[in-house]
Coordinates of C-alpha atoms in Angstrom, one line a residue:
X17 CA 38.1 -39.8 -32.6
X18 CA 37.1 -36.8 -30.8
X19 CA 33.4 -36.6 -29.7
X20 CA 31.3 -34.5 -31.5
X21 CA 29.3 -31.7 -29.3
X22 CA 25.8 -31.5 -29.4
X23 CA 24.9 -27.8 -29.3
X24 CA 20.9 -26.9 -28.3
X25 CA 19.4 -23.8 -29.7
X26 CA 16.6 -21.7 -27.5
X27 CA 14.9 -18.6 -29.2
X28 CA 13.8 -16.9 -26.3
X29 CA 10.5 -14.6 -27.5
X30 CA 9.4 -12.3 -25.3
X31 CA 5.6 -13.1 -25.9
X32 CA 3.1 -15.1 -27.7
X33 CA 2.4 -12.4 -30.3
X34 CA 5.9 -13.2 -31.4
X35 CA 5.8 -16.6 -31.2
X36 CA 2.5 -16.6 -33.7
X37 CA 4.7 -15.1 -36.4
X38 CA 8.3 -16.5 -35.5
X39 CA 8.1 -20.2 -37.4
X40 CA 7.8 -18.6 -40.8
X41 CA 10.5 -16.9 -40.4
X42 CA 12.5 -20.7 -40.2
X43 CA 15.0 -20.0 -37.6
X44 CA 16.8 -23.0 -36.1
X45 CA 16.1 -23.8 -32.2
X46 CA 13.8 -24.3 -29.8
X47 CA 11.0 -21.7 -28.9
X48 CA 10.5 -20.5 -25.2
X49 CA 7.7 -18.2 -24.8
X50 CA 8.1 -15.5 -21.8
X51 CA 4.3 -14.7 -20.7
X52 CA 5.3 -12.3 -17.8
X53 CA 5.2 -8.7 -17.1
X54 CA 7.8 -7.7 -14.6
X55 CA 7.4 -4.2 -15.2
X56 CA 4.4 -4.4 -12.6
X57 CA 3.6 -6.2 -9.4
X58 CA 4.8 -7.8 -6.7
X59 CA 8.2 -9.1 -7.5
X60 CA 8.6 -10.6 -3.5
X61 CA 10.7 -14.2 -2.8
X62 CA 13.7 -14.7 -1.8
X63 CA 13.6 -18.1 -3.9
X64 CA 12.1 -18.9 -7.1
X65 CA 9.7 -20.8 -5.4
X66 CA 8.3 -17.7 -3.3
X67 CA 8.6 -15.4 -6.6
X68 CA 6.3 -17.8 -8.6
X69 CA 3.9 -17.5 -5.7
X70 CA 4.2 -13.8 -5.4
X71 CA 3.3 -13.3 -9.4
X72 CA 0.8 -15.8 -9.3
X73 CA -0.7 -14.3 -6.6
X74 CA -0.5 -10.5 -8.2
X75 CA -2.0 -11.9 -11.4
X76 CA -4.9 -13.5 -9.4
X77 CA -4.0 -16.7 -10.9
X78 CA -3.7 -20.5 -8.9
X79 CA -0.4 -21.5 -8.6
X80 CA -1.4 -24.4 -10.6
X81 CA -2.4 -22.5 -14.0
X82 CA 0.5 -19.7 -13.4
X83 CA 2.9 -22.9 -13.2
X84 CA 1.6 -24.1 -16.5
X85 CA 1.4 -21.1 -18.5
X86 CA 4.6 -19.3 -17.2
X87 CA 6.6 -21.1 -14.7
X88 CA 7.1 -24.3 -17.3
X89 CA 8.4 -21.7 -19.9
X90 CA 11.2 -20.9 -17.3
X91 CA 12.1 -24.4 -16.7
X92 CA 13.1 -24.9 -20.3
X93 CA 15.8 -22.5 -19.4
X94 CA 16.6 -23.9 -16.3
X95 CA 16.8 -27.3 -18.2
X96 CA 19.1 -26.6 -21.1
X97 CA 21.9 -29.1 -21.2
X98 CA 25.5 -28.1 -21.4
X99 CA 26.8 -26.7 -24.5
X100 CA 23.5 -24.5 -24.9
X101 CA 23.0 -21.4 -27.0
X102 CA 19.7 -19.1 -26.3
X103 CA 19.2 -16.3 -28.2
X104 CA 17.1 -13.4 -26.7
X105 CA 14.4 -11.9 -28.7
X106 CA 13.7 -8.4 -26.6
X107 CA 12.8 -5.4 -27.9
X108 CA 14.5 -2.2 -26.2
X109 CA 11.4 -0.7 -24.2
X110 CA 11.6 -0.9 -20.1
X111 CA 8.9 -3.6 -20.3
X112 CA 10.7 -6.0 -22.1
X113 CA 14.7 -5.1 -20.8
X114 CA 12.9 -5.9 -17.9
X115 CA 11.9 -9.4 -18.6
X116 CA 15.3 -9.8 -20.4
X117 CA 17.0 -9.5 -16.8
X118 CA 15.5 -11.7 -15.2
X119 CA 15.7 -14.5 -18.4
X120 CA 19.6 -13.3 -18.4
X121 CA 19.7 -14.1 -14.0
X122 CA 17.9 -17.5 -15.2
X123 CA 20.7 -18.0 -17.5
X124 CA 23.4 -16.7 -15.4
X125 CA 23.0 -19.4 -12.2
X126 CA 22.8 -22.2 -15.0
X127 CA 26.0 -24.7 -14.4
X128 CA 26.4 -25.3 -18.0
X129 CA 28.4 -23.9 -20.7
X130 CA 26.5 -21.9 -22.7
X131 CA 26.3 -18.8 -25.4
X132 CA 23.9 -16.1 -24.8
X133 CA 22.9 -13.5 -27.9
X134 CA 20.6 -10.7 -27.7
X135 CA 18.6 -9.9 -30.7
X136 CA 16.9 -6.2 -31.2
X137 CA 14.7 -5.0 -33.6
X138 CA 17.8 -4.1 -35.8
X139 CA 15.9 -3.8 -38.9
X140 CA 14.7 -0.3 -37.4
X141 CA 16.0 3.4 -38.0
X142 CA 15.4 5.3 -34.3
X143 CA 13.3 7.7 -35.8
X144 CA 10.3 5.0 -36.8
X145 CA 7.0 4.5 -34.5
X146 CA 7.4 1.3 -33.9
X147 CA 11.7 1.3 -32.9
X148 CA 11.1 0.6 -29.1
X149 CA 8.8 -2.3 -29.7
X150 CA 8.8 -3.3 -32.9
X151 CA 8.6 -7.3 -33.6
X152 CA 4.8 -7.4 -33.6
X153 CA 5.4 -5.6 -36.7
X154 CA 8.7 -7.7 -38.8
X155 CA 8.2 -9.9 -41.4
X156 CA 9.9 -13.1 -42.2
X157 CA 12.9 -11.3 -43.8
X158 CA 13.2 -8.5 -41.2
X159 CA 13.2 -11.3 -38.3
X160 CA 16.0 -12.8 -40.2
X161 CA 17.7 -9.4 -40.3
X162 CA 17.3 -9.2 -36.2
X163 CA 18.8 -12.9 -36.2
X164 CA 21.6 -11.7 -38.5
X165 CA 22.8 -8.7 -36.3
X166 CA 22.3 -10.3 -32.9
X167 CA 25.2 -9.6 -30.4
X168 CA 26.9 -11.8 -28.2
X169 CA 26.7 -11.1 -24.6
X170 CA 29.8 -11.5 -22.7
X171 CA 30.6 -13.0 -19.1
X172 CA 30.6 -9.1 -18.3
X173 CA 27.4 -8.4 -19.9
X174 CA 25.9 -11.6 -18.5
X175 CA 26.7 -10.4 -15.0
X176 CA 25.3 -7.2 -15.6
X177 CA 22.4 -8.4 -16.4
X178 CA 21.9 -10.1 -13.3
X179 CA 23.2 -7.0 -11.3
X180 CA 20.0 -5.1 -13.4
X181 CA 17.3 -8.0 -12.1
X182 CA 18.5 -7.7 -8.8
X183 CA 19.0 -4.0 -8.1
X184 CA 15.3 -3.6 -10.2
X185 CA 13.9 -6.8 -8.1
X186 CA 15.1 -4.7 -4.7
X187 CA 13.7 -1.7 -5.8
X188 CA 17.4 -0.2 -5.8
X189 CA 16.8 3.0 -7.9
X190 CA 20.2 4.3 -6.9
X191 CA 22.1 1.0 -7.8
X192 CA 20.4 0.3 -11.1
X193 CA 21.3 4.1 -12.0
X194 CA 25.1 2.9 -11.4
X195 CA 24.9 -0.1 -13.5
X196 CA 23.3 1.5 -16.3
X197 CA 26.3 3.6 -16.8
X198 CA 28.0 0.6 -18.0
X199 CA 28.6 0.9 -21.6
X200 CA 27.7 -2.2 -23.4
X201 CA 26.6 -3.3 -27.4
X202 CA 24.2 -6.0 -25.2
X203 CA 22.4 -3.2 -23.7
X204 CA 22.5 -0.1 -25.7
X205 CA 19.7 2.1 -24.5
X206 CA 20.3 1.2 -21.1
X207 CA 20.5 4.4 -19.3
X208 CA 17.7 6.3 -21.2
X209 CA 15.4 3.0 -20.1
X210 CA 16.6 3.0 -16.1
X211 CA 16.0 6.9 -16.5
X212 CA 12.7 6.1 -17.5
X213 CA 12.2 4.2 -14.8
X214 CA 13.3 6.1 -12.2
X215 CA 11.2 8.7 -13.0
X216 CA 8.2 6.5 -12.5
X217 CA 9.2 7.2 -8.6
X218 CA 10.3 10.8 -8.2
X219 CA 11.9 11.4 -5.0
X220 CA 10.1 14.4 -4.1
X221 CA 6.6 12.4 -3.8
X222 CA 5.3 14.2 -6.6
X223 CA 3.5 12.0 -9.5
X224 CA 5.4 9.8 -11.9
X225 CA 6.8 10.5 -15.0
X226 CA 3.9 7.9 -16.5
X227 CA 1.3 9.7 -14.3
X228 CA 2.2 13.5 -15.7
X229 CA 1.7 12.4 -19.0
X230 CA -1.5 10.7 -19.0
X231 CA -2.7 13.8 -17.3
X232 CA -1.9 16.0 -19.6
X233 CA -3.5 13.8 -22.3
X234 CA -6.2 13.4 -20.0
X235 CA -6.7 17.4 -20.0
X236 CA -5.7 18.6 -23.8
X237 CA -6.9 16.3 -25.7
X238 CA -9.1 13.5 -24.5
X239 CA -10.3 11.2 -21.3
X240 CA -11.3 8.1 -23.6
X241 CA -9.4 5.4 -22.8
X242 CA -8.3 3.8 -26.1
X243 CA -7.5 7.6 -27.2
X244 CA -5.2 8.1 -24.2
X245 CA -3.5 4.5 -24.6
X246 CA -2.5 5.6 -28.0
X247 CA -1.3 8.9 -27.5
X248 CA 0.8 7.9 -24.4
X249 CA 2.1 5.4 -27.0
X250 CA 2.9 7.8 -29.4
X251 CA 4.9 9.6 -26.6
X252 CA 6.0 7.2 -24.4
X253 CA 6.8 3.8 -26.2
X254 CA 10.1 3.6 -23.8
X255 CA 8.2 2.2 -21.4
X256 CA 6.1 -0.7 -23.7
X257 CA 3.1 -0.8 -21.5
X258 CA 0.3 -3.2 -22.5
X259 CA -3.5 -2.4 -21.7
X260 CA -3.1 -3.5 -18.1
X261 CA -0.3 -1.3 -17.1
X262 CA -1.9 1.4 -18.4
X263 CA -4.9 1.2 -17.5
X264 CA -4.4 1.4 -13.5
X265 CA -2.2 4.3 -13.9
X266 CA -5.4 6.0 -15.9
X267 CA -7.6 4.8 -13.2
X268 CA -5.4 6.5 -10.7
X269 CA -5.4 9.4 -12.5
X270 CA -9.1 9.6 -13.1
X271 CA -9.7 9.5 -9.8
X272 CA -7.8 12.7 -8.6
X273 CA -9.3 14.7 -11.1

């Protein structure tokens, strides 16, 4: 009598403000909660061990309460028995392609066999507000929708994946422009998010993308700070920066003025 597999299920959500609304929606698996910000800070260590130190350090955190709130998150990954399937709830935006990297390096040294599925915000038209970051907004029924349309990730897409975490980890502008040429149903606005990127470090020393537009938000319309966090939003939801992000590059720019 043949042995019947056991299959675990991880949603992976890239947040707590997903994981407040994502039980009613009654999707089978395991929740893992992602409570980092890789778009930002020091991403140093050439272990996992240094790296946890590194962010815990950035976020002026003890090791102790980064390794409880984060770090214990990651280990369920790290954990998953053989047979495993995670499903990755990332929305399109630099922030969160970001974080999806690094999940999909987790994922990718794992000795297991395993299924990995990305899920988007599919229940979006590209020309809404919220299309780059949009799950803080689904219902029930549209989460099902993104669960319904999720796309399996290949051994190719997998690997590209990790070739993303570690070129963006290096700070290898010119090697993460490569990869995102690749043309994959996993990672479909890939080269307009590395683009974005990028420009965040312009090569003539000049400011970045981020940087020019807060400026001119900054001169034409207003220097309040919850005014300027929305417009940038309204213009520059690629990148998915929360409060913190945002506000050091205002900061910056406040000062030169």
């Amino acid at each position: 009598m043949q042995k019947k597999i056991t299959i675990m299920i991880y949603n992976i959500l890239n947040g707590d403000s997903l994981a407040c609304s994502f039980p009613d929606a009654r999707i089978e698996g395991d929740i893992i909660v992602v409570r980092e910000g890789l778009i930002d800070g020091d991403l140093s260590g050439s272990n996992l061990q240094d790296f946890w130190q590194s962010r815990a350090k950035y976020m002026g955190v003890s090791e102790t309460e980064y390794h409880g709130k984060v770090v214990n998150e990651f280990e369920k990954i790290m954990n998953a028995p053989d047979n495993s399937e995670f499903n990755l709830w990332f929305e399109y935006d630099l922030f969160c392609q970001v974080n999806m990297w690094f999940v999909i390096s987790i994922i990718d040294s794992l000795p297991i066999k395993k299924k990995v599925f990305a899920v988007y915000t599919s229940y979006l038209d590209k020309t809404s507000k919220q299309f780059w970051n949009g799950f803080g907004a689904a219902n029930s029924d549209e989460l099902k929708v993104c669960y319904a349309k999720r796309i399996s990730l290949s051994e190719a897409d997998i690997h590209l994946g990790q070739g993303l975490w570690k070129a963006y980890k290096n700070g290898n502008l010119e090697e993460l422009t490569n990869l995102s040429k690749n043309q994959s149903l996993a990672f479909p606005y890939l080269e307009e998010v590395v683009n974005a990127h990028v420009d965040r470090f312009p090569k003539d020393g000049t400011k970045g993308r981020p940087e020019r537009v807060i400026e001119d938000i900054t001169k034409n319309i207003s220097t309040d700070f919850h005014k300027v966090f929305k417009e940038f939003w309204n213009r520059e939801s690629i990148y998915g920066f929360g409060d913190t992000q945002l506000r050091s590059l205002y900061d910056k720019v406040m000062h030169c003025r």
